[in-house]
mmCIF file of C-alpha atoms in Angstrom:
data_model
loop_
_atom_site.group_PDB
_atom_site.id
_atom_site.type_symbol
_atom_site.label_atom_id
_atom_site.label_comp_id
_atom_site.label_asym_id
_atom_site.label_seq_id
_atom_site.Cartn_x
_atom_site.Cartn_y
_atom_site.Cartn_z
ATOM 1 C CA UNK U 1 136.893 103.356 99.527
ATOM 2 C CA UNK U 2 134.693 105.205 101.561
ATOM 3 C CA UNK U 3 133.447 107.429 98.989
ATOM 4 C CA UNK U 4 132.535 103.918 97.258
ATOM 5 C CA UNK U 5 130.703 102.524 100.423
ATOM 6 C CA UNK U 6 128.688 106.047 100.965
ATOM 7 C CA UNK U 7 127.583 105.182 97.303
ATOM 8 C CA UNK U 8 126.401 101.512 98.120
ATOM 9 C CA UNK U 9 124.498 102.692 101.277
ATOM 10 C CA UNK U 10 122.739 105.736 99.501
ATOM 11 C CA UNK U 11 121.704 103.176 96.461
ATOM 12 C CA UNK U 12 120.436 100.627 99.476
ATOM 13 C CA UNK U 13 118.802 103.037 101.095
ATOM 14 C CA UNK U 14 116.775 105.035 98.208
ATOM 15 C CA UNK U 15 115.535 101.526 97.330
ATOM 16 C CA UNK U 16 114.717 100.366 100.679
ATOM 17 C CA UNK U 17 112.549 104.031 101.146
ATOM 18 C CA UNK U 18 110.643 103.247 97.399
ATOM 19 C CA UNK U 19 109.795 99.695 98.819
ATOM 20 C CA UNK U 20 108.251 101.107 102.065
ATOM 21 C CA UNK U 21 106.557 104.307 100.349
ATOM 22 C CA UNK U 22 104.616 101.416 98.088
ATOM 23 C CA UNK U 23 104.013 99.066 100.699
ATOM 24 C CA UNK U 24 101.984 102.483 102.537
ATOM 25 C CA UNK U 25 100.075 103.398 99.581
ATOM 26 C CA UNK U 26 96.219 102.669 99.436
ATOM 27 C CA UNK U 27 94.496 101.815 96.522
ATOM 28 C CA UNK U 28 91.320 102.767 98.611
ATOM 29 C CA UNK U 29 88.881 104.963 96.448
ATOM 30 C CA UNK U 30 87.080 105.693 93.150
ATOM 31 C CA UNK U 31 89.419 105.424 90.150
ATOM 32 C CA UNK U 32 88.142 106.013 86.643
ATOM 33 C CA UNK U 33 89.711 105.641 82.850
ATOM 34 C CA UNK U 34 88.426 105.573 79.473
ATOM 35 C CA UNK U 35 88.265 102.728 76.713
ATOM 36 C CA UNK U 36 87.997 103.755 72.582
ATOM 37 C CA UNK U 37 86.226 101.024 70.700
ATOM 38 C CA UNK U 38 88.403 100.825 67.390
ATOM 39 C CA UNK U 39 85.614 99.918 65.371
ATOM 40 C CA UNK U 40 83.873 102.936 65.851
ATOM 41 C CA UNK U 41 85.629 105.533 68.025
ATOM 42 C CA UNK U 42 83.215 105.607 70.602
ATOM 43 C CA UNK U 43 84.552 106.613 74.021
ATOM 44 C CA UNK U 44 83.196 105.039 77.152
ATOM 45 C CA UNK U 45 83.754 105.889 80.415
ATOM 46 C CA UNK U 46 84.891 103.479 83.417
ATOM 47 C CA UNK U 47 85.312 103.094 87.258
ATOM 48 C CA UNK U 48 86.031 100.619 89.681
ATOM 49 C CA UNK U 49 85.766 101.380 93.474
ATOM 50 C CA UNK U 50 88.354 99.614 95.489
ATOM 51 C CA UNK U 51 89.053 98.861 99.347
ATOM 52 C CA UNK U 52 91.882 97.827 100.568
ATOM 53 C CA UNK U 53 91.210 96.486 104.455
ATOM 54 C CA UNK U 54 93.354 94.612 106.359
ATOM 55 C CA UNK U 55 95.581 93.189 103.597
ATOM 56 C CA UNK U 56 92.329 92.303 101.949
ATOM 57 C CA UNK U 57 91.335 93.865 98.746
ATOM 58 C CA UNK U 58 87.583 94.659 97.322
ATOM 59 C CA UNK U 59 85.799 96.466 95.208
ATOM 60 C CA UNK U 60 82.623 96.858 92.608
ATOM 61 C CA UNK U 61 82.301 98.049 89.254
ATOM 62 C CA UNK U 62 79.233 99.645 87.501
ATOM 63 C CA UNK U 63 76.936 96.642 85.819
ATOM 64 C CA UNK U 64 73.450 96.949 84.094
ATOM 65 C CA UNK U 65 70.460 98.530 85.510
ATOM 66 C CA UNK U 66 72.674 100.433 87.881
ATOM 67 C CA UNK U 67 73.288 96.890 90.165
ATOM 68 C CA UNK U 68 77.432 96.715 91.281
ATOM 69 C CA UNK U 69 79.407 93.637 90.446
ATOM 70 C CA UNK U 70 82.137 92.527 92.460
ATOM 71 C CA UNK U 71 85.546 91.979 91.432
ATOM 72 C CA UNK U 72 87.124 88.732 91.897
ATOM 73 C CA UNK U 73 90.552 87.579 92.512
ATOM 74 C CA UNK U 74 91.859 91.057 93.800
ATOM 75 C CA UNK U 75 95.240 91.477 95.201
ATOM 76 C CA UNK U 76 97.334 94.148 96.162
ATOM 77 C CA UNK U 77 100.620 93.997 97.156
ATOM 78 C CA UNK U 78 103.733 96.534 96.791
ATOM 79 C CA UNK U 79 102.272 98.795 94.645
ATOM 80 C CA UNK U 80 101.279 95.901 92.536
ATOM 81 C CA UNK U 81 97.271 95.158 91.973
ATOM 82 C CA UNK U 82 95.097 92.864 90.135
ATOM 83 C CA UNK U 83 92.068 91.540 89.912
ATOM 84 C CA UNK U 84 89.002 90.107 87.001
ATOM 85 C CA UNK U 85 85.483 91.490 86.343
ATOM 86 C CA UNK U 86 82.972 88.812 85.012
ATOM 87 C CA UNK U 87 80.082 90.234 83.487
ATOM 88 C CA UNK U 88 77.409 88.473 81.101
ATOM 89 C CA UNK U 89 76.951 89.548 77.553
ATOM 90 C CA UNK U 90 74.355 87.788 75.719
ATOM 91 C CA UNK U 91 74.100 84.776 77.571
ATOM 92 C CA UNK U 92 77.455 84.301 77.907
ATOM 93 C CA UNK U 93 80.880 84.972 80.311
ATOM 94 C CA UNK U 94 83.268 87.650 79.537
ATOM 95 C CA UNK U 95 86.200 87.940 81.978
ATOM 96 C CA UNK U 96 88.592 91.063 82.067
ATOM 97 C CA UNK U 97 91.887 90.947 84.159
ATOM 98 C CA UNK U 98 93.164 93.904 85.143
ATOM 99 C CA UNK U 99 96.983 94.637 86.569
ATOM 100 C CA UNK U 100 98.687 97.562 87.187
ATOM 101 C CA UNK U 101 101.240 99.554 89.276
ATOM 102 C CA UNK U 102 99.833 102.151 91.948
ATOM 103 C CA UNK U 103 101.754 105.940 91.106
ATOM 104 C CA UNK U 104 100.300 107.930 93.498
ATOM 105 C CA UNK U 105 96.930 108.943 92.249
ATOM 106 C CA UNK U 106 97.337 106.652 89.025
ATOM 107 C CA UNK U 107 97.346 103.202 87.983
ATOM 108 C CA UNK U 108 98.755 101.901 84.957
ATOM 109 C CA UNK U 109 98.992 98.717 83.540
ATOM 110 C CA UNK U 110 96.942 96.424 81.028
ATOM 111 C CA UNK U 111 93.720 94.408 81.552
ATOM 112 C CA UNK U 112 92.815 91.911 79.092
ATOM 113 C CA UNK U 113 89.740 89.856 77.452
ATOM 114 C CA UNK U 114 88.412 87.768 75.194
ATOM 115 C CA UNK U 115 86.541 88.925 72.050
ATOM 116 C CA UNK U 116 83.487 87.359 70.532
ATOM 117 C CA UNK U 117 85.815 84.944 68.582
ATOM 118 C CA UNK U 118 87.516 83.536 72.004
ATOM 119 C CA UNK U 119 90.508 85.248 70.747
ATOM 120 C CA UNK U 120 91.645 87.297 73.966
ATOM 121 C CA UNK U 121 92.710 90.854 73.139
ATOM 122 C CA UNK U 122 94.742 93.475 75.844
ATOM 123 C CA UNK U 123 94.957 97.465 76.035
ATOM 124 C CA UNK U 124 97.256 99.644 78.337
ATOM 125 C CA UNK U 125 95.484 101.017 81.470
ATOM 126 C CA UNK U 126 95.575 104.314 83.003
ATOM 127 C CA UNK U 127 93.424 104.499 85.740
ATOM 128 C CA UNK U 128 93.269 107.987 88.040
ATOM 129 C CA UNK U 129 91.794 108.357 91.118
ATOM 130 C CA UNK U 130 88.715 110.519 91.430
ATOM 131 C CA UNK U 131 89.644 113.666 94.025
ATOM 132 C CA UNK U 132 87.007 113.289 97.224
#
């Protein structure tokens, strides 16, 4: 029986210590990925910076004519983040969600938008975190 207890405890415990090591992780800093258009191949290259402070989390990503545009509805929260870029593309709305699960120096999840047709359209994520 106490073989069987030892067993319970250790399981407890090694799940109680991956809780706590994602609770202390920071999603503060530069991360950057990499999108393929499927219509023509063409590779383009992404960041977001991100802050977490206080609970709180912010950040910008690159917009046109080198201005920032700040994400919206950010959370982060044991290991888990999220949050939606609006930019404007001919006149016109486009909002990407974003959610993922903080690995360290990675992220990876999905983010999701619509396409010209209003048909919404998701990819996997994998976001790393540029080295300071």
């Amino acid at each position: 029986m106490k073989r069987r207890e030892f067993l319970v405890f250790s399981l407890v415990l090694f799940g109680m210590t991956g809780s706590l090591f994602a609770a202390d992780a920071d999603p503060t800093g530069t991360w950057k990925w990499s999108v393929t258009n499927p219509k023509n191949n063409k590779t383009r290259e992404q960041s977001v910076k991100l802050k977490l402070d206080g609970g709180k989390l912010t950040g910008t990503v690159p917009g046109a004519e080198g201005k920032e545009i700040d994400i919206e509805n950010a959370t982060y929260k044991d290991g888990e983040i999220s949050f939606s870029v609006t930019r404007e593309r001919n006149g016109q709305k486009v909002v990407t969600k974003f959610s993922g699960k903080l690995e360290g120096d990675s992220i990876k999840g999905k983010f999701e938008g619509e396409r010209a047709n209003g048909k919404g359209q998701g990819r996997d994520w994998v976001a790393q975190r540029e080295k300071a």
